[in-house]
XYZ file of C-alpha atoms in Angstrom:
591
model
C 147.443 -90.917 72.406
C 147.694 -88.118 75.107
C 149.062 -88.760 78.961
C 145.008 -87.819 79.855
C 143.423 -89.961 77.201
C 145.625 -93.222 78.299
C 144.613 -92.373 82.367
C 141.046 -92.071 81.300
C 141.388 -95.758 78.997
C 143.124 -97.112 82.423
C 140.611 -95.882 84.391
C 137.986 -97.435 81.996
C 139.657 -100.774 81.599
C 139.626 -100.758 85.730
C 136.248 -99.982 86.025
C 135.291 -102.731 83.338
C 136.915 -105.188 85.617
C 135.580 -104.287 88.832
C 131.959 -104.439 86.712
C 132.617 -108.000 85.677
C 133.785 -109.214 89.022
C 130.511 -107.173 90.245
C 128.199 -109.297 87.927
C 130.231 -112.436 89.000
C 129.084 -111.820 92.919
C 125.396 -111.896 91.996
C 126.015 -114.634 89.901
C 127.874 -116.835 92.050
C 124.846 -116.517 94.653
C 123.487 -119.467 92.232
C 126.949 -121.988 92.469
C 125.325 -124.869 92.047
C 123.067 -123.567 89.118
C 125.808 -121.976 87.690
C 127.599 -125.746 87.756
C 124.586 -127.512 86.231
C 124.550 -124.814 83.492
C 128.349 -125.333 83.113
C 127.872 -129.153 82.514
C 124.943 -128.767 80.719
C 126.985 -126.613 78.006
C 130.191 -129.099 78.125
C 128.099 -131.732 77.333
C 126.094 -130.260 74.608
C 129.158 -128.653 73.276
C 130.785 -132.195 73.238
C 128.518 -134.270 71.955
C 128.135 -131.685 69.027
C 131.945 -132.070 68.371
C 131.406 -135.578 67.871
C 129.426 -135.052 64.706
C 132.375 -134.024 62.169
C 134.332 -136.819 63.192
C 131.910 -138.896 62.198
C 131.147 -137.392 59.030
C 134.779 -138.330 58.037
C 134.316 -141.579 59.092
C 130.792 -141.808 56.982
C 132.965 -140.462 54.113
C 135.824 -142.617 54.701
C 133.103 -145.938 54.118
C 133.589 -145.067 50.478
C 136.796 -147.496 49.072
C 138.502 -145.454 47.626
C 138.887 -146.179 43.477
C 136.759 -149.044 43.572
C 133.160 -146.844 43.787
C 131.795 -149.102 46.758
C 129.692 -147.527 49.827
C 129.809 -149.580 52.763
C 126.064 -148.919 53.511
C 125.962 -150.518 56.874
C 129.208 -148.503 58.369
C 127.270 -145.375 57.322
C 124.223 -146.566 58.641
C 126.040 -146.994 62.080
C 128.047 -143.894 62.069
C 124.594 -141.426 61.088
C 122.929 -143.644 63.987
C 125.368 -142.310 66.628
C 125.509 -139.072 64.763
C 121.666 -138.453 64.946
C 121.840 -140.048 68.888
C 124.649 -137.355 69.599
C 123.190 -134.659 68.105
C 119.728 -135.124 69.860
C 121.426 -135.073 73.628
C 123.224 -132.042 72.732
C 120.310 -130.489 71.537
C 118.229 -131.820 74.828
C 121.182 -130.501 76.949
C 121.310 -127.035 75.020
C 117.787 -126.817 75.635
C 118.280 -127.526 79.510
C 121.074 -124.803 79.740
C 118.951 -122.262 78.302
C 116.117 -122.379 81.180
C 118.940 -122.439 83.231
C 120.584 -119.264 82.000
C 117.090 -117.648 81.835
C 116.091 -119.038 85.662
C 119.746 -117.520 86.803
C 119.271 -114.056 85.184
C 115.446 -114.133 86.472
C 117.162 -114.315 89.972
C 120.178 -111.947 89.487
C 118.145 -109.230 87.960
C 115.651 -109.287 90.875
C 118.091 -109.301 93.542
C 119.924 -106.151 91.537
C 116.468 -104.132 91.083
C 115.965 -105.150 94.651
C 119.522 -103.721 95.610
C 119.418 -100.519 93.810
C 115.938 -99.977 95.532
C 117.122 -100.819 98.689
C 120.255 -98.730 97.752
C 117.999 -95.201 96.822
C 115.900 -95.729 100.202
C 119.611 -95.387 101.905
C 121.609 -92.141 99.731
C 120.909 -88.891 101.288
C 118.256 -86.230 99.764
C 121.186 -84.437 98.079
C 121.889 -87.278 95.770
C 118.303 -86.421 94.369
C 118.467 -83.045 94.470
C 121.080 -83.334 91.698
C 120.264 -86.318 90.048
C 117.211 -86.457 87.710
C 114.078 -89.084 88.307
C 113.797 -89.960 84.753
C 117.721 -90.738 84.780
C 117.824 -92.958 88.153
C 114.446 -94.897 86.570
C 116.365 -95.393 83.319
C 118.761 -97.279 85.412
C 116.723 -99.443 87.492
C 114.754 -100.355 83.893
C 116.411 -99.880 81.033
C 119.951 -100.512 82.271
C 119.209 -103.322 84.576
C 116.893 -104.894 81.577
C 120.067 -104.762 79.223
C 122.178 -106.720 81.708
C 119.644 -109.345 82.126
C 119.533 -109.819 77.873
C 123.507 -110.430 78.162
C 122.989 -112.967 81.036
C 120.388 -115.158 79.810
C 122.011 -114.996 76.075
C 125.796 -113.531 75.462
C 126.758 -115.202 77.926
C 125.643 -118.604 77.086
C 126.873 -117.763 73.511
C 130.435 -117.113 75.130
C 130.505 -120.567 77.293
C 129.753 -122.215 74.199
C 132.445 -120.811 72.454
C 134.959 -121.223 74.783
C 134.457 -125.306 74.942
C 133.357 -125.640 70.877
C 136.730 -123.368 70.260
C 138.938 -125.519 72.213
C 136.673 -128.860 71.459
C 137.104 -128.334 67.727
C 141.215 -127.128 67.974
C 141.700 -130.636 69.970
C 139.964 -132.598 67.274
C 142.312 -131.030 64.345
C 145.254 -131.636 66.225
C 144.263 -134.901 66.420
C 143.402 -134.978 62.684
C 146.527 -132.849 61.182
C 149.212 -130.882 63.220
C 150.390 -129.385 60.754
C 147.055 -128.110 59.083
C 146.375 -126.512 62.692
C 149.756 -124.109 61.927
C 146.676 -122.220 59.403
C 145.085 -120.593 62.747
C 148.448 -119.137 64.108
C 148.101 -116.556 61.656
C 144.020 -116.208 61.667
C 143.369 -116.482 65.078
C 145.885 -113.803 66.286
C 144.924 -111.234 63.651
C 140.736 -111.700 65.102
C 141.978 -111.413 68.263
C 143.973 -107.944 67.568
C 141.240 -106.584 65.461
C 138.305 -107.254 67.746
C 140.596 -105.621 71.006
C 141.246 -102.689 68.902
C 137.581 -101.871 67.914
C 136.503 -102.631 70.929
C 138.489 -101.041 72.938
C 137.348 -97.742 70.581
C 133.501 -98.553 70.865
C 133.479 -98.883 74.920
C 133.037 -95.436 75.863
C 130.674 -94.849 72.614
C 128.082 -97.666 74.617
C 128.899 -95.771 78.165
C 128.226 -92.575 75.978
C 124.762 -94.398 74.738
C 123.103 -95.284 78.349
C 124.071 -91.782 79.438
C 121.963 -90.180 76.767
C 119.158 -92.764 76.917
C 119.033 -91.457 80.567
C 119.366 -88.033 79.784
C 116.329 -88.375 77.324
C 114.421 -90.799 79.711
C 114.919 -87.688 82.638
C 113.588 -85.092 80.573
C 110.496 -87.039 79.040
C 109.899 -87.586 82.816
C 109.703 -83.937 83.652
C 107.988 -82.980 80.710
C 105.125 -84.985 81.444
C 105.046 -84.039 85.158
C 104.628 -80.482 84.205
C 102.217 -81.228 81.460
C 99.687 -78.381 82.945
C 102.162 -75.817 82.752
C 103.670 -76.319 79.803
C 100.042 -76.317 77.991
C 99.152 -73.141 80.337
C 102.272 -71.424 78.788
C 101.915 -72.450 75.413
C 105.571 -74.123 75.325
C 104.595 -77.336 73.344
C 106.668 -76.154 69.940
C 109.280 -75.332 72.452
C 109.378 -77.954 74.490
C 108.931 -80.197 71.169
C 112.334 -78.392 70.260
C 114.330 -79.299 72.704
C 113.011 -83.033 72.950
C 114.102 -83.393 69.154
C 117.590 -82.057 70.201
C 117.485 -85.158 73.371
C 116.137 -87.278 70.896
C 119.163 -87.084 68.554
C 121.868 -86.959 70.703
C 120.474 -90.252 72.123
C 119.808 -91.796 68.268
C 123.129 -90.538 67.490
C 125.171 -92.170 70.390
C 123.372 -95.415 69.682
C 123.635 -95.299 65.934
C 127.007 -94.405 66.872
C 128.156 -97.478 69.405
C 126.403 -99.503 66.955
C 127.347 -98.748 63.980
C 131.150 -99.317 64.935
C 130.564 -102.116 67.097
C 128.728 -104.070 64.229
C 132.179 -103.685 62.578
C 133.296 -106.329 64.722
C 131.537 -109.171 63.222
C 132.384 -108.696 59.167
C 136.006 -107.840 60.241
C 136.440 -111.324 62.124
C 134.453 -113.306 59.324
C 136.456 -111.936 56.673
C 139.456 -113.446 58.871
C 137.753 -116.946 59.304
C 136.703 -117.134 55.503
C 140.701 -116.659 55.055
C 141.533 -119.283 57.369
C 139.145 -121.935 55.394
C 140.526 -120.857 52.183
C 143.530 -121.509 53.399
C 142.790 -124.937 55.002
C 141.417 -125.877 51.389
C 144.828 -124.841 50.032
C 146.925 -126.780 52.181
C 144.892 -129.626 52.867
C 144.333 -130.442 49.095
C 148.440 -130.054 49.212
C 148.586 -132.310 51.661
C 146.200 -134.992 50.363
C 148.502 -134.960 46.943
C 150.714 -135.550 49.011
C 149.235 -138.482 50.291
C 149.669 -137.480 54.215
C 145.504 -137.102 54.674
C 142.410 -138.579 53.244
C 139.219 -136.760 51.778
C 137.634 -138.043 54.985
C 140.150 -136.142 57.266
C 140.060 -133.217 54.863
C 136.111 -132.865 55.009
C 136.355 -133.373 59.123
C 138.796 -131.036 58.947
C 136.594 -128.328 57.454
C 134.196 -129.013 59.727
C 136.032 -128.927 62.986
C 137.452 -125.645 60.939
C 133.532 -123.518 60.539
C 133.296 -125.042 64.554
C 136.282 -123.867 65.601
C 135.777 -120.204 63.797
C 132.508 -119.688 63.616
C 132.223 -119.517 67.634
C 134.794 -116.772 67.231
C 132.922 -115.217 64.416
C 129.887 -115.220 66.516
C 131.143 -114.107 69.989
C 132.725 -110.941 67.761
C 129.327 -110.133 66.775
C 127.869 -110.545 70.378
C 130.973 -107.823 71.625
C 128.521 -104.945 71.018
C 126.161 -106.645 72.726
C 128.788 -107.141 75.505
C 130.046 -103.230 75.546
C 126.058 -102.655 76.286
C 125.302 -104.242 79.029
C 128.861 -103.590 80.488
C 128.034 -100.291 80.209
C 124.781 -100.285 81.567
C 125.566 -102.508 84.666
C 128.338 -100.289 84.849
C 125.545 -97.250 85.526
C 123.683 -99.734 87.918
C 126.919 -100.577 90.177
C 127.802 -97.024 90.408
C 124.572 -96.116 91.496
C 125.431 -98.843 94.032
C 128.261 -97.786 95.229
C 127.395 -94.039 95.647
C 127.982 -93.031 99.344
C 125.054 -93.959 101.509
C 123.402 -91.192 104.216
C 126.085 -91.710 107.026
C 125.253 -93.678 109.432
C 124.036 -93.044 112.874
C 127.303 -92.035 115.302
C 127.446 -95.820 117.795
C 126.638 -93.727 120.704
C 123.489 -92.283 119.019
C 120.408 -92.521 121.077
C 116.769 -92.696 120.019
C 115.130 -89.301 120.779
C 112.158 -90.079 123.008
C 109.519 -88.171 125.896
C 110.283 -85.121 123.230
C 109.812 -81.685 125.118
C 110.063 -80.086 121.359
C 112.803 -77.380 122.332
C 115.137 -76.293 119.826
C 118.238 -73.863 119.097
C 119.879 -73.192 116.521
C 123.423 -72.187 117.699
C 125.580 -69.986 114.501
C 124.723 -72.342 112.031
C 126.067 -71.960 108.769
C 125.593 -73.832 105.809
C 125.667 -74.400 101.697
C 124.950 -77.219 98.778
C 128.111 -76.934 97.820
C 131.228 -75.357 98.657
C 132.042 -71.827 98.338
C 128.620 -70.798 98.288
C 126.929 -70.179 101.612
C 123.496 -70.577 102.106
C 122.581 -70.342 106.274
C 124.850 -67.377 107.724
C 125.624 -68.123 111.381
C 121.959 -68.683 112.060
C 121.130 -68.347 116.013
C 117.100 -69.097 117.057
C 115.419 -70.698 120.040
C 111.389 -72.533 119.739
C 109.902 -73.359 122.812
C 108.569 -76.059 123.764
C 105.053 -75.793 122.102
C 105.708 -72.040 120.300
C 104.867 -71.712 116.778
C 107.528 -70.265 115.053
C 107.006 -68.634 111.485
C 109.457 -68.026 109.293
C 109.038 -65.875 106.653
C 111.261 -63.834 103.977
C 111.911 -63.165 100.152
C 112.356 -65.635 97.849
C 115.590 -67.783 97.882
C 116.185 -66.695 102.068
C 116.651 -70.284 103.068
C 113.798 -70.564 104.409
C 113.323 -74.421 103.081
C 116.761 -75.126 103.530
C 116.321 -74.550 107.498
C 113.607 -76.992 107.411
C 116.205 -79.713 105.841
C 118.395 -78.687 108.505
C 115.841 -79.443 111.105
C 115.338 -82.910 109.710
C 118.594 -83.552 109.212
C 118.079 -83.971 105.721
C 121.369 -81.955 105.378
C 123.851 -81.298 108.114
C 125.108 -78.005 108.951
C 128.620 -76.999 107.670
C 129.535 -75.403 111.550
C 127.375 -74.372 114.333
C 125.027 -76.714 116.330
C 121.317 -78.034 116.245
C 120.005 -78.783 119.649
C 116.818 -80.495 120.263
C 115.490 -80.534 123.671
C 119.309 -79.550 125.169
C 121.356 -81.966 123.572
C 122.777 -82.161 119.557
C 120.884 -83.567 117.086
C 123.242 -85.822 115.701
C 123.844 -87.396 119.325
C 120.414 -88.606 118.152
C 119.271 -91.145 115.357
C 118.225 -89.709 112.135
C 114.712 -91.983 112.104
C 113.984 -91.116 115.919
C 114.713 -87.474 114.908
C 112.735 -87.558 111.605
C 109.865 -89.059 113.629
C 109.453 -86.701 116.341
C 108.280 -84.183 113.419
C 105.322 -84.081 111.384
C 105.751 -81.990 108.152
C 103.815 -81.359 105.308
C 105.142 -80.063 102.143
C 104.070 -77.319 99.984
C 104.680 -80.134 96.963
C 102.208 -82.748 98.109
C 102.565 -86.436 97.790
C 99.878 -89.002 97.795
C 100.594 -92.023 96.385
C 98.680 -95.041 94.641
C 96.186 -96.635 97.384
C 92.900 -95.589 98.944
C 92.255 -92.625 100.889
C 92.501 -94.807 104.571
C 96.010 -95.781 102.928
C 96.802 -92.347 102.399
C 95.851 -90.881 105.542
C 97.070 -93.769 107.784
C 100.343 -93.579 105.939
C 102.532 -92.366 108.716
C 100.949 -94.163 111.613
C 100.742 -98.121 110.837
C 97.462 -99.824 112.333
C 95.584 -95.978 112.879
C 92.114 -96.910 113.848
C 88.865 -95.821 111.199
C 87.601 -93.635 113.985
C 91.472 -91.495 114.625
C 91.585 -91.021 110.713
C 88.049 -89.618 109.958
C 88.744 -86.962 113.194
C 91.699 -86.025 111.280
C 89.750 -85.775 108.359
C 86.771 -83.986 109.796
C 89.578 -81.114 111.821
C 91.470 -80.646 108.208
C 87.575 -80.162 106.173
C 88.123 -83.153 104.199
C 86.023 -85.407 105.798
C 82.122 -84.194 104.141
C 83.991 -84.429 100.352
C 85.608 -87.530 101.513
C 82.170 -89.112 102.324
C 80.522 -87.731 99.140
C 82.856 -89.769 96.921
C 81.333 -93.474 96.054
C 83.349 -95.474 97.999
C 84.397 -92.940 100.561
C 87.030 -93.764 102.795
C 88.184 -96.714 100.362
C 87.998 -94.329 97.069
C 91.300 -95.132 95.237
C 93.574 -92.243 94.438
C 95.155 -92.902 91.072
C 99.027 -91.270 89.801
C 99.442 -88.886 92.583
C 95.904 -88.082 93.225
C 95.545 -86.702 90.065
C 91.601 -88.054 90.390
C 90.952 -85.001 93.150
C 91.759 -81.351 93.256
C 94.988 -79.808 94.140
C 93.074 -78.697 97.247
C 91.986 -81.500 98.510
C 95.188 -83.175 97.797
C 96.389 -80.722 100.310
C 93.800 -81.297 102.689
C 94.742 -85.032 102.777
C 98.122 -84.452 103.550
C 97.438 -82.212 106.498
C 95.070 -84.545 107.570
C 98.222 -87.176 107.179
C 100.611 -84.690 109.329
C 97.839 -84.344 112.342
C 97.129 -88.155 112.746
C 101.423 -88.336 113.624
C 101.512 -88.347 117.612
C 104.611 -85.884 116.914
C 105.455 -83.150 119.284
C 107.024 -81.135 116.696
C 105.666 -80.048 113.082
C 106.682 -78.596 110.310
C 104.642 -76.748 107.670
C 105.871 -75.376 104.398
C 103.500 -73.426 102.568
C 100.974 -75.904 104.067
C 98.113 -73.822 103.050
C 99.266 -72.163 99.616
C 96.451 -74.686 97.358
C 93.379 -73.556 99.532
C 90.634 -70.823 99.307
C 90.954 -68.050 102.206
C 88.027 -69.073 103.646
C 88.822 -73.160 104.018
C 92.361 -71.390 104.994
C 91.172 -70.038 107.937
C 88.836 -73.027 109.281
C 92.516 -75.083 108.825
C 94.105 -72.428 110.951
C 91.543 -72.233 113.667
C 90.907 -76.898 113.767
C 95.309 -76.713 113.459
C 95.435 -74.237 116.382
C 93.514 -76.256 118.812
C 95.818 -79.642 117.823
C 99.104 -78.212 117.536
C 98.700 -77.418 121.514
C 101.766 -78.118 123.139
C 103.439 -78.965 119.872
C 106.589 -76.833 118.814
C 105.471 -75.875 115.210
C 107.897 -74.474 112.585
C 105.482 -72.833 109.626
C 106.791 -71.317 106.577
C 105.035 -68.643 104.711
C 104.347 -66.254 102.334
C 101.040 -65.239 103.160
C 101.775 -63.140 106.099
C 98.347 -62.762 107.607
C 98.331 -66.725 108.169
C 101.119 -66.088 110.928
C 100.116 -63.131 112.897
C 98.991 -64.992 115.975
C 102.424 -66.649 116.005
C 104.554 -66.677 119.008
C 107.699 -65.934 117.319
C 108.440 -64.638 113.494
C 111.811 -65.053 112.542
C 112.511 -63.026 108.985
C 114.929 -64.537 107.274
C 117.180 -62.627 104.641
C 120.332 -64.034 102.780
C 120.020 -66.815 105.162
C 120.658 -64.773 108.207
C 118.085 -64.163 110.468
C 117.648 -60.314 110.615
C 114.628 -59.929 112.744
C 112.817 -62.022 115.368
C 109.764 -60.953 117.549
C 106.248 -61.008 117.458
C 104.251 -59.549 114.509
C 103.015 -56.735 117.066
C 106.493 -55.934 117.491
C 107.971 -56.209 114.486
C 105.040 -54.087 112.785
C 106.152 -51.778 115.194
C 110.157 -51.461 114.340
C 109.057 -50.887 110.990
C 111.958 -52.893 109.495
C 111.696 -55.654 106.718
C 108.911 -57.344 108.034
C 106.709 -54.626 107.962
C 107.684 -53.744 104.327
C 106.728 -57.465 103.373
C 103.578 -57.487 105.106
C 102.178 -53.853 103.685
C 103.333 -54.876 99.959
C 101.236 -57.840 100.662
C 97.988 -55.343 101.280
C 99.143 -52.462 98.713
């Protein structure tokens, strides 16, 4: 094995551990559930060991050579047998609501935890993560855990007291019988470290492709239209086949050498009780045990292997959900927006004046999006920005927001730096709606009243009525309480549009930000927007992006953006007249 490959097994083996002690936080939440279940599977484990022992003694009621039963000693001992085996089935029965109450309560408190945990990571962790990947986790993955809690690992307590339970027993019964396992036990434990140790990244590999799969059946069905509008369905069909088998193949994979495990370790045990036959008949020549011993012996032997036998087939299992909670915890631990500076103030009596002072800034490093950026909005200017393609023209608006921040240069808002404020305060003091809309799954009131908790019936239809929503709005059958279903996917693009404007007017916000806020609606409803927005963005500072340039003519500053530099600012009178890049957008817009 290569100097990388034993780093990369080190680095595995640390992460494993640092997994399991994970698990065992959320677990010991429950101590005194955890103790119950503990005593529970003692004493089920226990009283089952009793049963063998017995046997021998029910065997040993025969005289030996003289062909007489000693009816009532059996009766007696398959009494207690029957009375022993009845508790241990009542406390097995116990343990398992146990397990499945404990696992009930872990696995909520994890989904709630990695929900919790995506409402905290910055925008850039989904920029580069996919949906359909991130929900695999918080389902799939977090599913899979919860089968090992309420099961493997009951199956591993009781193997750990039957194992040690039934090696007790024989040592009690023949020392020297007991020598059999020193060989056996050994050569299972070798074999199962050395699969497994080969079939842990093939389950890591597994939940990776499950999520890669899971990610792009998510954004194949999100752009169902389009892909039917371009005819891509053989295509697309293609390349879900190709996600399809590299996710098949890395489970067939992980579980195809992982259920080598379990014949490998019962070939070993079926050794060990030949062996035991072997010897013990030896020994019982020999005089030095009786058939009763011998047949306890046996017994105790299947108890004391078959555990073993059992937890080796329940190892796959294990490498599963290890690998999956592994996916959950790192999700966990990824690095949360940072925090609020301790002498952040909340931003409040916003004027709505801000500067942009040679910003620069890129996704990643190397490649530069904003080039020393300098702008100033007044208080209650609209400011367009418009340019090609790829500018930066969205990625000032995440600036603004603080959804990024800037690599060098400063963001002031009303004279002081926006990071001497907090992000929420910040966030809140602008209204924005998106060029992608979002509605989500709730009536219309819901929808509109989203941003402003407790917005009076009378506020939200004046929003409704300024952003032409209102007269479809009342047409529907239950109106203002019509329920929008997956997105909205029950009303037109449009009006979907229209809703969320109507959304970003209700804010009391002194700033707002529109991207392509218009881009879904017909000229003419364009224009009645324009003219109802106009009249309640006064004395707002307004930051609109577009690409329909006569939307923006009335605007008291255009800044053209190009390469993510700002190479010319002014009115659109003025810039029409330099006859630079804005005029050649805005005449191949009317060629």
């Amino acid at each position: 094995m290569s100097r990388k490959e034993l780093k990369s097994d080190a680095s595995v083996r640390r992460y494993s551990g640092r997994t399991i002690r994970n698990l065992c936080k959320y677990m010991l939440q429950y101590k005194w559930m955890l103790g119950l279940a503990f005593l529970c599977t003692l004493g089920s484990n226990l009283f089952a060991l009793i049963g063998p022992k017995l046997t021998g003694l029910c065997i040993g009621a025969i005289e030996a050579g003289k062909g007489k039963v000693d009816f009532g000693a059996v009766g007696y001992y398959a009494a207690w047998m029957a009375g022993f085996y009845v508790i241990s089935a009542a406390m097995s029965y116990g343990l398992q609501v146990l397990m499945l109450t404990i696992s009930r309560k872990v696995v909520y408190r994890m989904r709630q935890d990695v929900f919790e945990k995506l409402m905290t990571l910055p925008v850039g962790y989904f920029d580069v993560h996919q949906t359909g990947d991130i929900i695999s986790r918080i389902s799939y993955d977090i599913d899979t855990v919860n089968a090992s809690l309420s099961n493997d690992l009951v199956q591993l307590l009781t193997t750990v007291i039957t194992v040690v339970g039934a090696l007790v027993m024989m040592l009690t019964i023949s020392p020297r019988l007991v020598l059999v396992f020193a060989f056996t036990v050994p050569l299972s434990l070798l074999t199962t470290r050395y699969i497994t140790g080969k079939t842990r990244p093939l389950f890591r590999m597994r939940s990776a492709k499950l999520g890669e799969m899971n990610g792009f059946v998510e954004e194949m069905i999100t752009g169902q239209k389009t892909l039917k509008a371009y005819g891509r369905e053989a295509y697309t069909q293609g390349r879900f086949d190709g996600k399809n088998k590299e996710a098949v193949d890395a489970y067939y994979r992980a579980e195809y050498f992982g259920s080598i495990v379990g014949p490998c370790v019962n070939f070993i045990n079926n050794l060990s009780l030949s062996l035991i036959s072997v010897f013990g008949a030896l020994l019982y020549l020999a005089g030095h045990m009786s058939i009763g011993d011998i047949s306890s012996f046996v017994l105790y032997s299947r108890k004391f292997s078959g555990p073993i036998n059992e937890a080796a087939n329940i190892f796959g299992e294990l490498q599963s959900s290890l690998a999956a909670a592994e996916r959950v915890f790192r999700l966990l631990e990824e690095e949360p927006e940072p925090v609020d500076g301790e002498a952040a103030e909340e931003l409040a009596n916003v004027r709505g004046d801000v500067r942009l002072q040679h910003v620069s800034f890129g996704y990643t490093p190397g490649k530069t999006v904003i080039h020393d950026l300098s702008f100033r909005a007044e208080p209650g200017k609209l400011i367009a920005i418009v340019g090609p393609t790829g500018a930066g023209k969205t990625t000032l608006i995440n600036l603004l927001m603080r959804f990024y921040d800037p690599d060098s240069g400063k963001i002031l808002v009303d004279g002081r730096q926006a990071d001497s404020f907090t992000r929420r305060s910040l966030r809140q003091a602008y209204a924005m709606v998106l060029q992608d809309t979002w509605l989500f799954y709730g009536s219309i009131y819901e929808n509109l009243a989203y941003g402003k908790a407790g917005a009076a019936k009378e506020e939200v239809e004046a929003v409704a009525k300024a952003a032409h929503i209102h007269s479809f709005i009342k047409r529907l059958p239950q109106g203002y309480d019509t329920i929008l279903t997956d997105e909205g996917t029950n009303i037109s693009k449009g009006q979907k549009q229209l809703l969320t404007i109507a959304r970003a007017m209700l804010l009391d916000a002194r700033m707002l930000i529109l991207d392509e806020a218009t881009s879904n609606v017909d000229t003419r409803t364009e224009r009645q927007i324009q003219r109802a927005m106009l009249k309640l963005m006064e004395g707002k500072t307004c930051f609109v992006i577009a690409h329909r340039l006569s939307t923006i003519e009335h605007a008291d500053l255009i800044l053209v953006v190009n390469d993510g530099e700002v190479v010319e600012q002014g009115t659109h009178r003025e810039l029409m007249e330099r006859g630079g890049v804005y005029r050649r957008l805005y005449n191949a817009q009317f060629e």
